[in-house]
Amino acid sequence: MAVTSNMFKSMMKRFSSGVTIVTYSDNGKMSGITVASFCSVSMEPPLVLICIDNSAYSLKGLQNAGRFGINICNTDQKEMVYAFASSEIDKNKMIKEEKHTVTKMGVPLLDSCLVRMECKIVSQHVEGDHTIFVARVEDGKVNRENEGLVYYKSKIGKFTENE
């Protein structure tokens, strides 16, 4: 039985994941994109990966930047997540209006996020309709005040633990 793109999408919607905003600076202009395709690759060295659609407005900017920030979103950030998912909104302006930190290497990080990581791209691979970026985590901060946002069936919300 062949797996159609609609069937594959239906299968993948049933896998829950966290929600991140990937931020970067391309020639001094800050930008970002909402990314649910994020995971750890290695503990030693600390590596993560993100997958970006080859037609995404952020693809070239990420490639040019060579570095990015992973901002793991908390349950208070639904509006921010939807805004960074839109190609219609000026991300440079959004980041400037949010409380943020720019690292020594020029990566913008969103201070209100649950976790913030500064990453350096070590490889990229085009696979199908996405580009996979593997990056080394060079620095990070954890905010223990909130819970992580969860993506499931094309919706975002709170995780509820079973008893």
PDB file of N, CA and C in Angstrom, residues 62-128:
ATOM      1  N   LEU A  62      18.566  31.417   7.246  1.00  0.00           N
ATOM      2  CA  LEU A  62      19.252  30.478   8.139  1.00  0.00           C
ATOM      3  C   LEU A  62      20.575  30.020   7.531  1.00  0.00           C
ATOM      4  N   GLN A  63      20.553  29.721   6.245  1.00  0.00           N
ATOM      5  CA  GLN A  63      21.779  29.283   5.578  1.00  0.00           C
ATOM      6  C   GLN A  63      22.835  30.387   5.605  1.00  0.00           C
ATOM      7  N   ASN A  64      22.412  31.621   5.361  1.00  0.00           N
ATOM      8  CA  ASN A  64      23.345  32.755   5.382  1.00  0.00           C
ATOM      9  C   ASN A  64      23.895  33.006   6.783  1.00  0.00           C
ATOM     10  N   ALA A  65      23.034  32.864   7.799  1.00  0.00           N
ATOM     11  CA  ALA A  65      23.418  33.186   9.178  1.00  0.00           C
ATOM     12  C   ALA A  65      24.474  32.222   9.723  1.00  0.00           C
ATOM     13  N   GLY A  66      24.323  30.934   9.414  1.00  0.00           N
ATOM     14  CA  GLY A  66      25.266  29.945   9.928  1.00  0.00           C
ATOM     15  C   GLY A  66      25.063  29.587  11.390  1.00  0.00           C
ATOM     16  N   ARG A  67      24.207  30.327  12.070  1.00  0.00           N
ATOM     17  CA  ARG A  67      23.890  30.117  13.491  1.00  0.00           C
ATOM     18  C   ARG A  67      22.412  30.405  13.681  1.00  0.00           C
ATOM     19  N   PHE A  68      21.851  29.830  14.740  1.00  0.00           N
ATOM     20  CA  PHE A  68      20.467  30.153  15.071  1.00  0.00           C
ATOM     21  C   PHE A  68      20.221  29.931  16.550  1.00  0.00           C
ATOM     22  N   GLY A  69      19.099  30.451  17.014  1.00  0.00           N
ATOM     23  CA  GLY A  69      18.659  30.232  18.379  1.00  0.00           C
ATOM     24  C   GLY A  69      17.470  29.294  18.386  1.00  0.00           C
ATOM     25  N   ILE A  70      17.456  28.372  19.334  1.00  0.00           N
ATOM     26  CA  ILE A  70      16.274  27.547  19.587  1.00  0.00           C
ATOM     27  C   ILE A  70      15.626  28.136  20.822  1.00  0.00           C
ATOM     28  N   ASN A  71      14.376  28.539  20.690  1.00  0.00           N
ATOM     29  CA  ASN A  71      13.601  29.106  21.789  1.00  0.00           C
ATOM     30  C   ASN A  71      12.422  28.174  22.026  1.00  0.00           C
ATOM     31  N   ILE A  72      12.492  27.352  23.072  1.00  0.00           N
ATOM     32  CA  ILE A  72      11.411  26.406  23.366  1.00  0.00           C
ATOM     33  C   ILE A  72      10.296  27.177  24.053  1.00  0.00           C
ATOM     34  N   CYS A  73       9.110  27.109  23.463  1.00  0.00           N
ATOM     35  CA  CYS A  73       7.995  27.958  23.893  1.00  0.00           C
ATOM     36  C   CYS A  73       7.256  27.396  25.096  1.00  0.00           C
ATOM     37  N   ASN A  74       6.711  28.319  25.885  1.00  0.00           N
ATOM     38  CA  ASN A  74       5.915  27.935  27.049  1.00  0.00           C
ATOM     39  C   ASN A  74       4.434  28.164  26.762  1.00  0.00           C
ATOM     40  N   THR A  75       3.598  27.745  27.695  1.00  0.00           N
ATOM     41  CA  THR A  75       2.152  27.763  27.481  1.00  0.00           C
ATOM     42  C   THR A  75       1.555  29.162  27.372  1.00  0.00           C
ATOM     43  N   ASP A  76       2.307  30.190  27.709  1.00  0.00           N
ATOM     44  CA  ASP A  76       1.814  31.568  27.576  1.00  0.00           C
ATOM     45  C   ASP A  76       2.129  32.173  26.209  1.00  0.00           C
ATOM     46  N   GLN A  77       2.698  31.400  25.300  1.00  0.00           N
ATOM     47  CA  GLN A  77       3.223  31.986  24.063  1.00  0.00           C
ATOM     48  C   GLN A  77       2.502  31.557  22.780  1.00  0.00           C
ATOM     49  N   LYS A  78       1.239  31.179  22.891  1.00  0.00           N
ATOM     50  CA  LYS A  78       0.496  30.744  21.701  1.00  0.00           C
ATOM     51  C   LYS A  78       0.470  31.813  20.613  1.00  0.00           C
ATOM     52  N   GLU A  79       0.165  33.046  20.990  1.00  0.00           N
ATOM     53  CA  GLU A  79       0.092  34.125  19.996  1.00  0.00           C
ATOM     54  C   GLU A  79       1.431  34.329  19.308  1.00  0.00           C
ATOM     55  N   MET A  80       2.512  34.278  20.069  1.00  0.00           N
ATOM     56  CA  MET A  80       3.845  34.444  19.499  1.00  0.00           C
ATOM     57  C   MET A  80       4.146  33.321  18.503  1.00  0.00           C
ATOM     58  N   VAL A  81       3.774  32.101  18.854  1.00  0.00           N
ATOM     59  CA  VAL A  81       4.007  30.950  17.978  1.00  0.00           C
ATOM     60  C   VAL A  81       3.285  31.141  16.646  1.00  0.00           C
ATOM     61  N   TYR A  82       2.020  31.538  16.703  1.00  0.00           N
ATOM     62  CA  TYR A  82       1.260  31.751  15.464  1.00  0.00           C
ATOM     63  C   TYR A  82       1.837  32.910  14.654  1.00  0.00           C
ATOM     64  N   ALA A  83       2.297  33.954  15.321  1.00  0.00           N
ATOM     65  CA  ALA A  83       2.874  35.106  14.615  1.00  0.00           C
ATOM     66  C   ALA A  83       4.158  34.712  13.885  1.00  0.00           C
ATOM     67  N   PHE A  84       5.021  33.940  14.533  1.00  0.00           N
ATOM     68  CA  PHE A  84       6.266  33.525  13.883  1.00  0.00           C
ATOM     69  C   PHE A  84       6.020  32.495  12.779  1.00  0.00           C
ATOM     70  N   ALA A  85       4.848  31.863  12.785  1.00  0.00           N
ATOM     71  CA  ALA A  85       4.501  30.921  11.716  1.00  0.00           C
ATOM     72  C   ALA A  85       4.030  31.647  10.456  1.00  0.00           C
ATOM     73  N   SER A  86       3.666  32.901  10.580  1.00  0.00           N
ATOM     74  CA  SER A  86       3.145  33.680   9.455  1.00  0.00           C
ATOM     75  C   SER A  86       4.275  34.308   8.643  1.00  0.00           C
ATOM     76  N   SER A  87       4.139  34.261   7.327  1.00  0.00           N
ATOM     77  CA  SER A  87       5.130  34.933   6.471  1.00  0.00           C
ATOM     78  C   SER A  87       4.747  36.388   6.230  1.00  0.00           C
ATOM     79  N   GLU A  88       3.602  36.808   6.755  1.00  0.00           N
ATOM     80  CA  GLU A  88       3.096  38.167   6.538  1.00  0.00           C
ATOM     81  C   GLU A  88       3.585  39.175   7.578  1.00  0.00           C
ATOM     82  N   ILE A  89       4.192  38.703   8.661  1.00  0.00           N
ATOM     83  CA  ILE A  89       4.557  39.576   9.776  1.00  0.00           C
ATOM     84  C   ILE A  89       6.051  39.878   9.742  1.00  0.00           C
ATOM     85  N   ASP A  90       6.417  41.107  10.051  1.00  0.00           N
ATOM     86  CA  ASP A  90       7.819  41.534  10.094  1.00  0.00           C
ATOM     87  C   ASP A  90       8.468  40.971  11.360  1.00  0.00           C
ATOM     88  N   LYS A  91       9.260  39.923  11.203  1.00  0.00           N
ATOM     89  CA  LYS A  91       9.875  39.242  12.348  1.00  0.00           C
ATOM     90  C   LYS A  91      10.938  40.104  13.020  1.00  0.00           C
ATOM     91  N   ASN A  92      11.656  40.909  12.247  1.00  0.00           N
ATOM     92  CA  ASN A  92      12.663  41.805  12.817  1.00  0.00           C
ATOM     93  C   ASN A  92      11.995  42.742  13.825  1.00  0.00           C
ATOM     94  N   LYS A  93      10.873  43.312  13.435  1.00  0.00           N
ATOM     95  CA  LYS A  93      10.118  44.210  14.314  1.00  0.00           C
ATOM     96  C   LYS A  93       9.584  43.447  15.531  1.00  0.00           C
ATOM     97  N   MET A  94       9.066  42.230  15.294  1.00  0.00           N
ATOM     98  CA  MET A  94       8.541  41.422  16.408  1.00  0.00           C
ATOM     99  C   MET A  94       9.609  41.153  17.455  1.00  0.00           C
ATOM    100  N   ILE A  95      10.783  40.739  17.007  1.00  0.00           N
ATOM    101  CA  ILE A  95      11.859  40.425  17.950  1.00  0.00           C
ATOM    102  C   ILE A  95      12.267  41.675  18.719  1.00  0.00           C
ATOM    103  N   LYS A  96      12.372  42.799  18.016  1.00  0.00           N
ATOM    104  CA  LYS A  96      12.742  44.052  18.683  1.00  0.00           C
ATOM    105  C   LYS A  96      11.729  44.442  19.756  1.00  0.00           C
ATOM    106  N   GLU A  97      10.441  44.125  19.532  1.00  0.00           N
ATOM    107  CA  GLU A  97       9.387  44.475  20.490  1.00  0.00           C
ATOM    108  C   GLU A  97       9.322  43.505  21.666  1.00  0.00           C
ATOM    109  N   GLU A  98       9.875  42.309  21.511  1.00  0.00           N
ATOM    110  CA  GLU A  98       9.921  41.315  22.589  1.00  0.00           C
ATOM    111  C   GLU A  98      11.192  41.533  23.405  1.00  0.00           C
ATOM    112  N   LYS A  99      11.136  41.161  24.689  1.00  0.00           N
ATOM    113  CA  LYS A  99      12.362  41.193  25.483  1.00  0.00           C
ATOM    114  C   LYS A  99      13.262  40.087  24.936  1.00  0.00           C
ATOM    115  N   HIS A 100      14.462  40.478  24.502  1.00  0.00           N
ATOM    116  CA  HIS A 100      15.371  39.512  23.894  1.00  0.00           C
ATOM    117  C   HIS A 100      16.822  39.852  24.224  1.00  0.00           C
ATOM    118  N   THR A 101      17.678  38.888  23.981  1.00  0.00           N
ATOM    119  CA  THR A 101      19.114  39.051  24.168  1.00  0.00           C
ATOM    120  C   THR A 101      19.786  38.688  22.853  1.00  0.00           C
ATOM    121  N   VAL A 102      20.773  39.466  22.454  1.00  0.00           N
ATOM    122  CA  VAL A 102      21.577  39.115  21.285  1.00  0.00           C
ATOM    123  C   VAL A 102      22.918  38.608  21.810  1.00  0.00           C
ATOM    124  N   THR A 103      23.277  37.388  21.432  1.00  0.00           N
ATOM    125  CA  THR A 103      24.519  36.777  21.918  1.00  0.00           C
ATOM    126  C   THR A 103      25.741  37.461  21.298  1.00  0.00           C
ATOM    127  N   LYS A 104      26.901  37.136  21.828  1.00  0.00           N
ATOM    128  CA  LYS A 104      28.155  37.692  21.290  1.00  0.00           C
ATOM    129  C   LYS A 104      28.324  37.374  19.807  1.00  0.00           C
ATOM    130  N   MET A 105      27.760  36.257  19.374  1.00  0.00           N
ATOM    131  CA  MET A 105      27.871  35.849  17.974  1.00  0.00           C
ATOM    132  C   MET A 105      26.711  36.381  17.128  1.00  0.00           C
ATOM    133  N   GLY A 106      25.844  37.223  17.737  1.00  0.00           N
ATOM    134  CA  GLY A 106      24.785  37.887  16.979  1.00  0.00           C
ATOM    135  C   GLY A 106      23.469  37.153  16.862  1.00  0.00           C
ATOM    136  N   VAL A 107      23.270  36.108  17.663  1.00  0.00           N
ATOM    137  CA  VAL A 107      22.025  35.337  17.599  1.00  0.00           C
ATOM    138  C   VAL A 107      20.998  35.929  18.563  1.00  0.00           C
ATOM    139  N   PRO A 108      19.812  36.317  18.064  1.00  0.00           N
ATOM    140  CA  PRO A 108      18.773  36.809  18.969  1.00  0.00           C
ATOM    141  C   PRO A 108      18.086  35.643  19.687  1.00  0.00           C
ATOM    142  N   LEU A 109      17.902  35.781  20.998  1.00  0.00           N
ATOM    143  CA  LEU A 109      17.202  34.779  21.803  1.00  0.00           C
ATOM    144  C   LEU A 109      16.061  35.465  22.535  1.00  0.00           C
ATOM    145  N   LEU A 110      14.907  34.818  22.586  1.00  0.00           N
ATOM    146  CA  LEU A 110      13.706  35.383  23.212  1.00  0.00           C
ATOM    147  C   LEU A 110      13.713  35.070  24.705  1.00  0.00           C
ATOM    148  N   ASP A 111      13.868  36.101  25.527  1.00  0.00           N
ATOM    149  CA  ASP A 111      14.065  35.930  26.971  1.00  0.00           C
ATOM    150  C   ASP A 111      12.909  35.229  27.681  1.00  0.00           C
ATOM    151  N   SER A 112      11.683  35.362  27.170  1.00  0.00           N
ATOM    152  CA  SER A 112      10.522  34.811  27.865  1.00  0.00           C
ATOM    153  C   SER A 112      10.307  33.323  27.600  1.00  0.00           C
ATOM    154  N   CYS A 113      11.092  32.720  26.725  1.00  0.00           N
ATOM    155  CA  CYS A 113      10.898  31.307  26.394  1.00  0.00           C
ATOM    156  C   CYS A 113      11.399  30.391  27.507  1.00  0.00           C
ATOM    157  N   LEU A 114      10.885  29.180  27.509  1.00  0.00           N
ATOM    158  CA  LEU A 114      11.210  28.181  28.519  1.00  0.00           C
ATOM    159  C   LEU A 114      12.694  27.808  28.486  1.00  0.00           C
ATOM    160  N   VAL A 115      13.220  27.612  27.292  1.00  0.00           N
ATOM    161  CA  VAL A 115      14.631  27.285  27.092  1.00  0.00           C
ATOM    162  C   VAL A 115      15.129  28.096  25.902  1.00  0.00           C
ATOM    163  N   ARG A 116      16.376  28.557  26.009  1.00  0.00           N
ATOM    164  CA  ARG A 116      17.009  29.283  24.899  1.00  0.00           C
ATOM    165  C   ARG A 116      18.373  28.655  24.650  1.00  0.00           C
ATOM    166  N   MET A 117      18.633  28.302  23.400  1.00  0.00           N
ATOM    167  CA  MET A 117      19.914  27.694  23.028  1.00  0.00           C
ATOM    168  C   MET A 117      20.526  28.454  21.864  1.00  0.00           C
ATOM    169  N   GLU A 118      21.815  28.681  21.945  1.00  0.00           N
ATOM    170  CA  GLU A 118      22.544  29.247  20.811  1.00  0.00           C
ATOM    171  C   GLU A 118      23.226  28.093  20.081  1.00  0.00           C
ATOM    172  N   CYS A 119      22.994  28.000  18.771  1.00  0.00           N
ATOM    173  CA  CYS A 119      23.468  26.862  17.994  1.00  0.00           C
ATOM    174  C   CYS A 119      24.254  27.302  16.758  1.00  0.00           C
ATOM    175  N   LYS A 120      25.285  26.524  16.428  1.00  0.00           N
ATOM    176  CA  LYS A 120      26.079  26.759  15.220  1.00  0.00           C
ATOM    177  C   LYS A 120      25.826  25.608  14.251  1.00  0.00           C
ATOM    178  N   ILE A 121      25.430  25.940  13.030  1.00  0.00           N
ATOM    179  CA  ILE A 121      25.146  24.914  12.029  1.00  0.00           C
ATOM    180  C   ILE A 121      26.441  24.179  11.677  1.00  0.00           C
ATOM    181  N   VAL A 122      26.393  22.830  11.770  1.00  0.00           N
ATOM    182  CA  VAL A 122      27.561  22.025  11.411  1.00  0.00           C
ATOM    183  C   VAL A 122      27.343  21.259  10.112  1.00  0.00           C
ATOM    184  N   SER A 123      26.080  21.048   9.741  1.00  0.00           N
ATOM    185  CA  SER A 123      25.793  20.415   8.451  1.00  0.00           C
ATOM    186  C   SER A 123      24.340  20.673   8.078  1.00  0.00           C
ATOM    187  N   GLN A 124      24.083  20.537   6.795  1.00  0.00           N
ATOM    188  CA  GLN A 124      22.711  20.629   6.306  1.00  0.00           C
ATOM    189  C   GLN A 124      22.541  19.654   5.155  1.00  0.00           C
ATOM    190  N   HIS A 125      21.342  19.098   5.071  1.00  0.00           N
ATOM    191  CA  HIS A 125      21.050  18.074   4.073  1.00  0.00           C
ATOM    192  C   HIS A 125      19.662  18.341   3.508  1.00  0.00           C
ATOM    193  N   VAL A 126      19.545  18.327   2.196  1.00  0.00           N
ATOM    194  CA  VAL A 126      18.228  18.427   1.575  1.00  0.00           C
ATOM    195  C   VAL A 126      17.698  17.008   1.450  1.00  0.00           C
ATOM    196  N   GLU A 127      16.526  16.775   2.025  1.00  0.00           N
ATOM    197  CA  GLU A 127      15.855  15.476   1.943  1.00  0.00           C
ATOM    198  C   GLU A 127      14.401  15.732   1.591  1.00  0.00           C
ATOM    199  N   GLY A 128      13.982  15.289   0.416  1.00  0.00           N
ATOM    200  CA  GLY A 128      12.610  15.525  -0.016  1.00  0.00           C
ATOM    201  C   GLY A 128      12.338  17.012  -0.116  1.00  0.00           C
TER     202      GLY A 128
END
